[in-house]
Tab-separated table of C-alpha atoms in Angstrom:
chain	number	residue	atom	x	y	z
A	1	UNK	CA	-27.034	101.692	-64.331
A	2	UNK	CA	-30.393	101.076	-65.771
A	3	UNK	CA	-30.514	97.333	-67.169
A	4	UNK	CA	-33.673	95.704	-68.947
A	5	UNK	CA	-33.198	92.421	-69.699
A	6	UNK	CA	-36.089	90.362	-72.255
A	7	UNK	CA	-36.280	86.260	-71.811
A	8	UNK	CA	-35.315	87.222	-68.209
A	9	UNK	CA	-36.407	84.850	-66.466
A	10	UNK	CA	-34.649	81.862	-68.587
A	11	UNK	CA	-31.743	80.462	-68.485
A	12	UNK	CA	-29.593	83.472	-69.868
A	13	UNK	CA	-31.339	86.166	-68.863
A	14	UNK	CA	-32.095	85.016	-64.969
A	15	UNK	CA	-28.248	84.724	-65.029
A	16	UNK	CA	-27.695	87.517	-66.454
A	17	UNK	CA	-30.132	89.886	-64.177
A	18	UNK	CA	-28.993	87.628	-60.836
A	19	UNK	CA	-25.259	89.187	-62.132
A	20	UNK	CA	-25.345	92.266	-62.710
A	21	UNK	CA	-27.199	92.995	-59.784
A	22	UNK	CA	-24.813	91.122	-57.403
A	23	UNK	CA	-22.249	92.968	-59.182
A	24	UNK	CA	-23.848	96.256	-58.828
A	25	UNK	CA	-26.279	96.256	-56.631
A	26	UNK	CA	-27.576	99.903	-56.629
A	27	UNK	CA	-28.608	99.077	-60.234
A	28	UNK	CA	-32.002	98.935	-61.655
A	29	UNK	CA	-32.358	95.243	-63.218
A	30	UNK	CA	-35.891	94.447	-64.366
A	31	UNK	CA	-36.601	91.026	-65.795
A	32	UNK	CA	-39.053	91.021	-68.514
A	33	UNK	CA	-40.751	87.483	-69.701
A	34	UNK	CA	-44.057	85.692	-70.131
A	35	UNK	CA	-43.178	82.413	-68.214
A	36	UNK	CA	-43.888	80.216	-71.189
A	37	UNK	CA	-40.704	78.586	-70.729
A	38	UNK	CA	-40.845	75.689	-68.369
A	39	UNK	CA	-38.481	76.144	-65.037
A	40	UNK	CA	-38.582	80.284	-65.413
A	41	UNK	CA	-41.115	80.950	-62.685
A	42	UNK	CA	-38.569	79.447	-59.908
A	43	UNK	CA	-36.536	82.191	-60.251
A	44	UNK	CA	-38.723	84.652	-59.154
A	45	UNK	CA	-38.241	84.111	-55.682
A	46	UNK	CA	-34.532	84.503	-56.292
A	47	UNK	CA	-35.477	88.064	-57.917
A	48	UNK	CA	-38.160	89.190	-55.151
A	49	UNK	CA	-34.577	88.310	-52.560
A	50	UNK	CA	-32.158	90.311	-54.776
A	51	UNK	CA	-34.106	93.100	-55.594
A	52	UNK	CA	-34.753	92.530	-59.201
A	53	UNK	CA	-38.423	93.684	-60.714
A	54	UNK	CA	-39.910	91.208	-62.527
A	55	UNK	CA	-42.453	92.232	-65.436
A	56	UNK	CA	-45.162	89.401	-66.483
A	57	UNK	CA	-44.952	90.871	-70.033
A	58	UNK	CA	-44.884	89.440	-73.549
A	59	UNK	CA	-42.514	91.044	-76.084
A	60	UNK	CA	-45.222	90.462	-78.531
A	61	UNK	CA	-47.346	92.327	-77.268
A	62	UNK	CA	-46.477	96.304	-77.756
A	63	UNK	CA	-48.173	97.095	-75.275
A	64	UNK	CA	-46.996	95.089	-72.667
A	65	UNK	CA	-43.607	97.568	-72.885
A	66	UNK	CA	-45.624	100.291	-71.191
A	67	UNK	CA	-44.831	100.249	-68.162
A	68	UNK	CA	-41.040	99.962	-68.113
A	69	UNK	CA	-40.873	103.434	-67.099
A	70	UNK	CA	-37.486	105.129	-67.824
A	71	UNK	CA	-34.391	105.343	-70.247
A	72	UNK	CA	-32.235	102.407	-69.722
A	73	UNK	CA	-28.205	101.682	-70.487
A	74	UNK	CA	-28.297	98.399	-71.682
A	75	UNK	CA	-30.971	96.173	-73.160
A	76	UNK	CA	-30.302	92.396	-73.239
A	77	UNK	CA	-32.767	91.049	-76.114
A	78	UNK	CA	-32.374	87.644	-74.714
A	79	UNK	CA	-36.053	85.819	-75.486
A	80	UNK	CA	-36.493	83.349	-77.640
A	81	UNK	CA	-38.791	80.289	-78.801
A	82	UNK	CA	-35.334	78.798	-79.162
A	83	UNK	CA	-36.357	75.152	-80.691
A	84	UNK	CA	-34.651	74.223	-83.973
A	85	UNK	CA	-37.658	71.881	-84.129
A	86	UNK	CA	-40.265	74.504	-84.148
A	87	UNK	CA	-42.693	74.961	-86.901
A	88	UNK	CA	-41.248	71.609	-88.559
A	89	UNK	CA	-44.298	69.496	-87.373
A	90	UNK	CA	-46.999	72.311	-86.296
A	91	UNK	CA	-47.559	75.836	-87.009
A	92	UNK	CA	-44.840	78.431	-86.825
A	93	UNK	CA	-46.860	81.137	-85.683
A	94	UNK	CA	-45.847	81.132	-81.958
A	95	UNK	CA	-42.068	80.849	-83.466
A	96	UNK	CA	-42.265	83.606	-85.817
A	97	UNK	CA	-44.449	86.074	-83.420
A	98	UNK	CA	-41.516	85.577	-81.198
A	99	UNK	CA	-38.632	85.552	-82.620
A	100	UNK	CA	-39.581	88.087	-85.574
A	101	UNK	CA	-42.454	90.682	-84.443
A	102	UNK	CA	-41.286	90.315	-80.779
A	103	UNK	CA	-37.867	91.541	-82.197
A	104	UNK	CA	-39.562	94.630	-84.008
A	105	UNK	CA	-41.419	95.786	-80.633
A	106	UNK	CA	-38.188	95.394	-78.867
A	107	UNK	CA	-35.887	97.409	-81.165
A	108	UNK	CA	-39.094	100.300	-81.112
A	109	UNK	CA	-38.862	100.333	-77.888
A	110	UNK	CA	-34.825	100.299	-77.864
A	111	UNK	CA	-34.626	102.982	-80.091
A	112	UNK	CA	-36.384	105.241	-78.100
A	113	UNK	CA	-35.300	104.514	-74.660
A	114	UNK	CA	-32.125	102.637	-74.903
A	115	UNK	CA	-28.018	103.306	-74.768
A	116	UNK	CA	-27.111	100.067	-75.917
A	117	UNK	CA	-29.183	96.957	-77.453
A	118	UNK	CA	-27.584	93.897	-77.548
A	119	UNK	CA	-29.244	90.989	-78.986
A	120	UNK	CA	-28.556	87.370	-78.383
A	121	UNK	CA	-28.589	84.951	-81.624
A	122	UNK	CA	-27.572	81.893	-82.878
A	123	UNK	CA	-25.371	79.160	-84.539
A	124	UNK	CA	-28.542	78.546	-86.067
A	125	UNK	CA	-28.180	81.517	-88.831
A	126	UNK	CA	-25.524	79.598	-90.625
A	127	UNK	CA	-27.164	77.823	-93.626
A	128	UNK	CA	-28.009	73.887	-93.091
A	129	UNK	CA	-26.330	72.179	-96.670
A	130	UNK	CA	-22.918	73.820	-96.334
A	131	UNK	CA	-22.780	72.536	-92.831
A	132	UNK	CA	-23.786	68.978	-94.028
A	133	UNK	CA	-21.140	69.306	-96.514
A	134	UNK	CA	-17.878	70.553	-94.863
A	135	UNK	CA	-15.620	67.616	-95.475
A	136	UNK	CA	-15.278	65.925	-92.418
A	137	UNK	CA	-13.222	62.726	-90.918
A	138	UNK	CA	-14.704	59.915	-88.630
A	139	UNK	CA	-12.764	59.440	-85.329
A	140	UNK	CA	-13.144	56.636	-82.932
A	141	UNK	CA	-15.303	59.131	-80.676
A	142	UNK	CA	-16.195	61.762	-82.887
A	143	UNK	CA	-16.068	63.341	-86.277
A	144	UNK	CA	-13.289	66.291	-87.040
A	145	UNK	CA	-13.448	68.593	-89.666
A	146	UNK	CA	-10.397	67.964	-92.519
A	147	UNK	CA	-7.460	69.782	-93.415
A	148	UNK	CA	-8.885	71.070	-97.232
A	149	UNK	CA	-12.355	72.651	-96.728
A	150	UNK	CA	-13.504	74.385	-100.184
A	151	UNK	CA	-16.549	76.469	-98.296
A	152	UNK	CA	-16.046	79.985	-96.821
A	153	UNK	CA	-15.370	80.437	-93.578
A	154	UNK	CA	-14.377	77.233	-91.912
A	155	UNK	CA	-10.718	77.006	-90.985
A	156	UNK	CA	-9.292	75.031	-88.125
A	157	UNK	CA	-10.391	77.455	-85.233
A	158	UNK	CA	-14.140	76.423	-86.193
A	159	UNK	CA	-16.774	78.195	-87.831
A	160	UNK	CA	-16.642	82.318	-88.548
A	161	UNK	CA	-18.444	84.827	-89.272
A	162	UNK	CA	-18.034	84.376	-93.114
A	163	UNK	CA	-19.745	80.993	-93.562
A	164	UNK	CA	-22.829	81.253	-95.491
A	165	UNK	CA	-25.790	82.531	-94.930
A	166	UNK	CA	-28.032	82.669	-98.019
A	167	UNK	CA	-29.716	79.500	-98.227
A	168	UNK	CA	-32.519	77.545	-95.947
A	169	UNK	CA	-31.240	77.322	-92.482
A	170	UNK	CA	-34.617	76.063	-90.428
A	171	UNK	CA	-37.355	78.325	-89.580
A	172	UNK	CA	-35.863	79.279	-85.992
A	173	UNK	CA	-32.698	80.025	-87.774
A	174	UNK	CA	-34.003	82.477	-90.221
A	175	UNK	CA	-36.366	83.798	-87.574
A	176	UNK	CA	-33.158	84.869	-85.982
A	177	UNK	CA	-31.590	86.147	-88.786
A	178	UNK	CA	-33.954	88.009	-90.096
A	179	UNK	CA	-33.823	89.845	-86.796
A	180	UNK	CA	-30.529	90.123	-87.619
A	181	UNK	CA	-30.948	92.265	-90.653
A	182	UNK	CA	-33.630	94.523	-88.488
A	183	UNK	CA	-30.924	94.956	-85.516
A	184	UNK	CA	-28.939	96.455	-88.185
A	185	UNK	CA	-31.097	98.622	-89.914
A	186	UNK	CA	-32.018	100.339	-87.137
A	187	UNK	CA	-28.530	100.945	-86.354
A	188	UNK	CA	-27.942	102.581	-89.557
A	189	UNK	CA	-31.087	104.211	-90.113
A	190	UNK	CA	-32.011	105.614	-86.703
A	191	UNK	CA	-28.085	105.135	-85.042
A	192	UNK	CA	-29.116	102.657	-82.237
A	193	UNK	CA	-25.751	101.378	-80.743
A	194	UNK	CA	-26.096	97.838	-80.779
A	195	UNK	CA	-24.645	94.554	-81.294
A	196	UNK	CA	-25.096	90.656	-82.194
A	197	UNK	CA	-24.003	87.645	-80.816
A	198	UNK	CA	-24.416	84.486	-82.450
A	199	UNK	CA	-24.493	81.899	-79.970
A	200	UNK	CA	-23.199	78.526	-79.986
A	201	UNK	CA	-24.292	75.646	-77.517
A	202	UNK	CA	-24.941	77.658	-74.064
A	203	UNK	CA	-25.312	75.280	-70.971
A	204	UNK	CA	-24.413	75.400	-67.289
A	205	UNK	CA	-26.713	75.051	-63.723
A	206	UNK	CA	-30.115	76.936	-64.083
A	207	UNK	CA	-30.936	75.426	-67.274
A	208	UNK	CA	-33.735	72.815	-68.111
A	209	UNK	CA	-32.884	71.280	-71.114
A	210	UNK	CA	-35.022	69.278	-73.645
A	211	UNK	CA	-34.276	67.266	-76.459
A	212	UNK	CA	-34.410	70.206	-78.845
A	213	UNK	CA	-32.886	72.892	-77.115
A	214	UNK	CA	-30.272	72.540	-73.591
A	215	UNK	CA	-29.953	69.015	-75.111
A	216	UNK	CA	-26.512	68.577	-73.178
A	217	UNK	CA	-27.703	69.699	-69.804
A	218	UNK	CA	-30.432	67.502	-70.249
A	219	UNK	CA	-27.514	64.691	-71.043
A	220	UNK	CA	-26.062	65.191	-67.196
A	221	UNK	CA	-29.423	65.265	-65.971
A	222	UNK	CA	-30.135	61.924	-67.427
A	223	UNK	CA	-27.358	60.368	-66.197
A	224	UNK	CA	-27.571	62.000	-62.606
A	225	UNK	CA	-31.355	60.519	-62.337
A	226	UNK	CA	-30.517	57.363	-63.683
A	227	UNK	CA	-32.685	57.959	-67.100
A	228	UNK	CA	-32.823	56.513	-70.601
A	229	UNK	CA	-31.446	58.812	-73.411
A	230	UNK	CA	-30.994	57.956	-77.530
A	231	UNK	CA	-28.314	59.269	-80.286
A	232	UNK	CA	-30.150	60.180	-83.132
A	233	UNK	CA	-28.759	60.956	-86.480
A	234	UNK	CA	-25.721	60.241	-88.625
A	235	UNK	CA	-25.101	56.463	-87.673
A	236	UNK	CA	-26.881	56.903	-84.091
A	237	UNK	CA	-22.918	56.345	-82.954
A	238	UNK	CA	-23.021	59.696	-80.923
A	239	UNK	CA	-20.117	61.198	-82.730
A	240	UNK	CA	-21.707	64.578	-83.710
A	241	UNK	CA	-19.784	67.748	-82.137
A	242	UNK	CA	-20.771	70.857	-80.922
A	243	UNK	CA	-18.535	73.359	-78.888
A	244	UNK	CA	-20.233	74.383	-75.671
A	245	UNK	CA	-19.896	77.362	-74.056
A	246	UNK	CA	-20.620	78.286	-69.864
A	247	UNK	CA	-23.107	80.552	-68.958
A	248	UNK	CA	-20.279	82.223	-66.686
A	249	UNK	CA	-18.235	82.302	-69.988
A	250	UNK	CA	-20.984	84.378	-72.191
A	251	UNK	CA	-21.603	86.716	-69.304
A	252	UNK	CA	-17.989	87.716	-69.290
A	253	UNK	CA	-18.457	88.593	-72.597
A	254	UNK	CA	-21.128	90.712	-72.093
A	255	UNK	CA	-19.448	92.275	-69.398
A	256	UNK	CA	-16.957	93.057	-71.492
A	257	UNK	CA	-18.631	94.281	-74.226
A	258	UNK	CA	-21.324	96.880	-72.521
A	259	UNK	CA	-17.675	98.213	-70.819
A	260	UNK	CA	-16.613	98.471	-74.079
A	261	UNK	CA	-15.901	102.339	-75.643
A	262	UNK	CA	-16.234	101.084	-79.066
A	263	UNK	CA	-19.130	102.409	-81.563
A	264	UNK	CA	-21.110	99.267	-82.512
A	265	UNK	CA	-23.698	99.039	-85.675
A	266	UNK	CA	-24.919	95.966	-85.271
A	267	UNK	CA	-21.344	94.018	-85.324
A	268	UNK	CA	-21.787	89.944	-85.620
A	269	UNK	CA	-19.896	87.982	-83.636
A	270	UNK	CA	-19.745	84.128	-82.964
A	271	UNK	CA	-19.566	83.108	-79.358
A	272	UNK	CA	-19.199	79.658	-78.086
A	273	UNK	CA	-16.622	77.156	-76.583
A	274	UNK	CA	-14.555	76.688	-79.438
A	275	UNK	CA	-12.420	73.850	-79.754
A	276	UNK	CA	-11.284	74.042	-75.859
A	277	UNK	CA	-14.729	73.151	-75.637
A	278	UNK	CA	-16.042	70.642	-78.181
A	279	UNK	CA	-17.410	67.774	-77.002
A	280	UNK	CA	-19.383	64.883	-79.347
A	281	UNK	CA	-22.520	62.953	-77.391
A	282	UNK	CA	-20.412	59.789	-76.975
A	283	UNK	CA	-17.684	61.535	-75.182
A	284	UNK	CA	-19.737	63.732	-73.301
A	285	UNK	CA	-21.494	60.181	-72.298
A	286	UNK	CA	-18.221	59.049	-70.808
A	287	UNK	CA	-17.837	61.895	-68.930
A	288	UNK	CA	-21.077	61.992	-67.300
A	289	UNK	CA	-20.737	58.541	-66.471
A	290	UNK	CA	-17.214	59.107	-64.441
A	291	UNK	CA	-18.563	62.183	-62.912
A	292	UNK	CA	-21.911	61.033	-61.852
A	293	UNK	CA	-21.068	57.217	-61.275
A	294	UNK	CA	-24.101	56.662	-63.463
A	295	UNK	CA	-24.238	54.489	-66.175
A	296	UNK	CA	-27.804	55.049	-68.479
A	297	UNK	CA	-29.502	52.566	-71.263
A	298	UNK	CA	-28.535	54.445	-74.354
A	299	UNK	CA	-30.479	53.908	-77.486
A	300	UNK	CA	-29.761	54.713	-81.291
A	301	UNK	CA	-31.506	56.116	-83.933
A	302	UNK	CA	-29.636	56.030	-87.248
A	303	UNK	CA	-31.712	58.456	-89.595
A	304	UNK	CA	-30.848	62.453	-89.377
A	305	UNK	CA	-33.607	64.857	-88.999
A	306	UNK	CA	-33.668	67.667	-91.950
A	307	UNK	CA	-31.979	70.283	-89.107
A	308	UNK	CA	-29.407	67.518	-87.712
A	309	UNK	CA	-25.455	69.002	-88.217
A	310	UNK	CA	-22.386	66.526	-87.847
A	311	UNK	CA	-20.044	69.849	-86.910
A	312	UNK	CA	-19.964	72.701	-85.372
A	313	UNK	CA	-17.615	74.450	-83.478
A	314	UNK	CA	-17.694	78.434	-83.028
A	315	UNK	CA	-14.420	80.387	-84.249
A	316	UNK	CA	-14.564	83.156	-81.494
A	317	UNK	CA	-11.602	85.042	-82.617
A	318	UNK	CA	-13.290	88.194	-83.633
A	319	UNK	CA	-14.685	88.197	-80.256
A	320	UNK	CA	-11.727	87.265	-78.790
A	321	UNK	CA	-9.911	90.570	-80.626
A	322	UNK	CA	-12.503	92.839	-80.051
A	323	UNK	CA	-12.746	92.637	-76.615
A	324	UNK	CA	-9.780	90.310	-75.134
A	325	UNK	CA	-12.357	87.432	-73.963
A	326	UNK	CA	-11.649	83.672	-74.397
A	327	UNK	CA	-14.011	81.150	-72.551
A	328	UNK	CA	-12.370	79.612	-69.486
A	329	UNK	CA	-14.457	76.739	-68.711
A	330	UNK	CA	-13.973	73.404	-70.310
A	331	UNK	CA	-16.570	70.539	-70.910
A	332	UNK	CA	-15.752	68.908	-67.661
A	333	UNK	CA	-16.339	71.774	-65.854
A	334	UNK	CA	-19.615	72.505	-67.133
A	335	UNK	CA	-20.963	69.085	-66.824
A	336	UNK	CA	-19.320	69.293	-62.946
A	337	UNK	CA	-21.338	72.258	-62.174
A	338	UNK	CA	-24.220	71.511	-63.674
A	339	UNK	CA	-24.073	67.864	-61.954
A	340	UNK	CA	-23.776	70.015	-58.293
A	341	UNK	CA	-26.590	72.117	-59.039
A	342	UNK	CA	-28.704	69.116	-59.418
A	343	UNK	CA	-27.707	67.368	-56.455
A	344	UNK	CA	-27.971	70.654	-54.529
A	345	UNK	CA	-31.598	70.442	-55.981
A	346	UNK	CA	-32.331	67.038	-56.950
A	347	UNK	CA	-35.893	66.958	-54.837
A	348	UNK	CA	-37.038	70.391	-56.922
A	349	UNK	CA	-35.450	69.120	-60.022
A	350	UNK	CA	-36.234	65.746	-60.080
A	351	UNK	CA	-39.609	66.105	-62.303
A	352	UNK	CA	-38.540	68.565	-64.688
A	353	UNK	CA	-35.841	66.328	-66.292
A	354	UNK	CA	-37.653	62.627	-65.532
C-alpha cells in the first residue's frame, strides 16, 4: 500500500505515517510538509528510523508535488494553518493560500494519482451565531446544553451534521469549508473517491499546543511545568466545553474507513469525543492538577473574542454507523498520556511549552 500523507509531519499526520507504517511495514508512507509548524522537524529522525520518506514540500506550491513519483491508495489531506485566530488581526493570505489553493493543488494531484482522498476538517465549519445561541444551562463546573433547542441539528448526543452552515463562521472555518465544497465537486465531476471528516478537539502526546490551536495539551503542559495559564471568555469562570477526541481514537477511524468497501463522494462526517469525552477548562484544571500534583496561578479574562463558543460537543453517530467506531479514550486518559510523554521528554520539551 502506497500512502501519501500532507501536514505529515504535525501532529496528525506524523501519527498517522509513524502508524501505518508500524502496522504495515512493507508500505510506502511518504510525509509531505513545509516545517512551518513549530515541533514538526523532531519527527524526522523518527521517520529517517522507520523508514518513512519525508518530502520538504509546500502544498502551495504545484510544483512542489513533482516528485512524488507513483499512484498512491490513500491520500491523507491532513495540512492546515489550523488557527481560528488567523487573519483576525493580520493578513489572511498565508491562511487562505493554505487552507484554500493548497486544497486545489492537492485534489489535482489526487485526482490523477490517487484511490482514495480523505481530507481532514473541522468543527470550525459550523456557523459562529447559532452556536452562541443554542440555549444552554450554567452548571457549577460547566455549561450543558438544554432539553428544548429550536436550531437544527443539536440533540442530546451533541452537534451533527445538520447544524448550519450558511452564515460567517471565522475565516479558518470557511477556508475549510470551502474546501469542503471543492472535495465534493471533484467527486462528482471527475469521480474521485473521497471523504470528509470534520474534526472536533484532537489532542494526545506529540502535540505542541498554543493558545489558539492544541489549547488543551497546552493546559497539561502548563500544569506539568509549573506555568501560568488564563480563562478567557464568557465570565472567565472556565466553564466552556468542548469534547476531545485521542489521536489513537481518530486513527482508528481512519483505519476503518480506508478498509471500508463503501463508495464515498465526499460524505461529511463529525468526529470527536462526544459526550464520553467533554471536558470544560475548569474541570480539565482539576484534573491536571490531581494527575500532575501541580497546582498553576490561573487568571481570568471575562470578555469573549468574536470566534469564542460556550458548546460544543461532536454527535459522532453517523460515523459511528458507517463504520462501527466509537472513541475509547476518555479525558483522563488523554491528559495521562499526554502528561507521560512530557515527562518522558520534559528536557526536549521544556521550551516549546514555557
Amino acid at each position: 500500500m502506497n500512502i501519501l500523507i500532507t501536514g505529515g509531519a504535525g501532529f496528525v499526520g506524523s501519527s498517522l505515517a509513524i502508524h501505518f507504517k508500524n502496522k504495515y511495514p512493507n508500505s510506502r508512507v511518504v510525509s509531505f510538509d513545509n516545517l512551518k509548524r513549530r515541533g514538526s522537524e523532531i519527527n524526522l529522525q523518527k521517520f529517517k528510523e522507520l523508514g518513512i520518506e519525508f518530502v520538504h514540500g509546500d502544498i502551495r506550491t504545484p510544483s512542489d508535488f513533482e516528485s512524488l513519483e507513483g499512484k498512491w491508495d490513500v491520500f491523507f489531506e491532513c495540512s492546515a494553518e489550523p488557527s481560528v485566530l488567523a487573519g483576525i488581526h493580520s493578513s489572511p493570505k498565508y491562511l487562505l493560500e493554505t487552507n484554500l489553493v493548497g486544497t486545489i493543488n492537492c485534489l489535482e494531484f489526487a485526482r490523477q494519482n490517487c484511490g482514495l482522498f480523505i481530507f481532514l476538517s473541522t468543527s470550525r465549519v459550523y456557523s459562529m451565531a447559532p452556536l452562541r445561541e443554542m440555549n444552554l444551562i450554567e452548571k457549577p463546573t460547566r455549561f450543558e446544553i438544554a432539553p428544548h433547542q429550536s436550531i437544527a441539528g443539536v440533540g442530546p448526543e451533541g452537534i451533527s451534521e445538520r447544524f448550519p452552515t450558511d452564515s460567517s463562521r471565522s475565516l479558518y472555518g470557511t477556508s475549510k469549508l470551502s474546501s469542503e465544497y471543492l472535495v465534493q465537486e471533484y467527486a462528482e465531476l471527475y469521480g474521485l473517491k473521497s471523504l470528509i471528516n470534520r474534526c472536533g478537539v484532537i489532542a494526545g502526546p506529540g502535540q505542541f499546543g498554543k493558545v489558539d490551536q492544541g489549547v488543551f495539551t497546552l493546559w497539561v503542559a502548563r500544569h506539568f511545568f509549573n506555568q501560568p495559564l488564563k480563562y478567557t471568555g464568557f465570565g472567565g469562570t472556565g466553564k466552556q466545553v468542548r469534547d476531545l477526541i485521542h489521536i489513537e481514537d481518530l486513527i482508528c477511524l481512519l483505519e476503518k474507513q480506508i478498509e471500508s468497501n463503501s463508495s464515498f463522494k465526499a460524505q461529511c462526517f463529525n468526529v470527536g469525543g462526544g459526550n464520553f469525552s467533554s471536558t470544560s477548562l475548569l474541570e480539565l484544571t482539576e484534573l491536571c492538577q490531581k494527575i500532575t500534583g501541580h497546582k498553576v496561578p490561573i487568571g481570568s479574562e471575562k470578555e469573549s473574542t468574536s470566534v469564542d463558543i460556550p458548546w460544543y460537543v461532536s454527535d459522532y453517530s453517523k460515523a459511528q454507523n458507517h463504520f462501527d467506531w466509537q472513541p475509547k479514550k476518555s479525558v483522563k486518559d488523554i491528559v495521562l498520556d499526554i502528561k507521560n510523554w512530557l515527562e518522558k521528554n520534559q528536557t526536549l520539551l521544556k521550551h516549546s511549552f514555557c
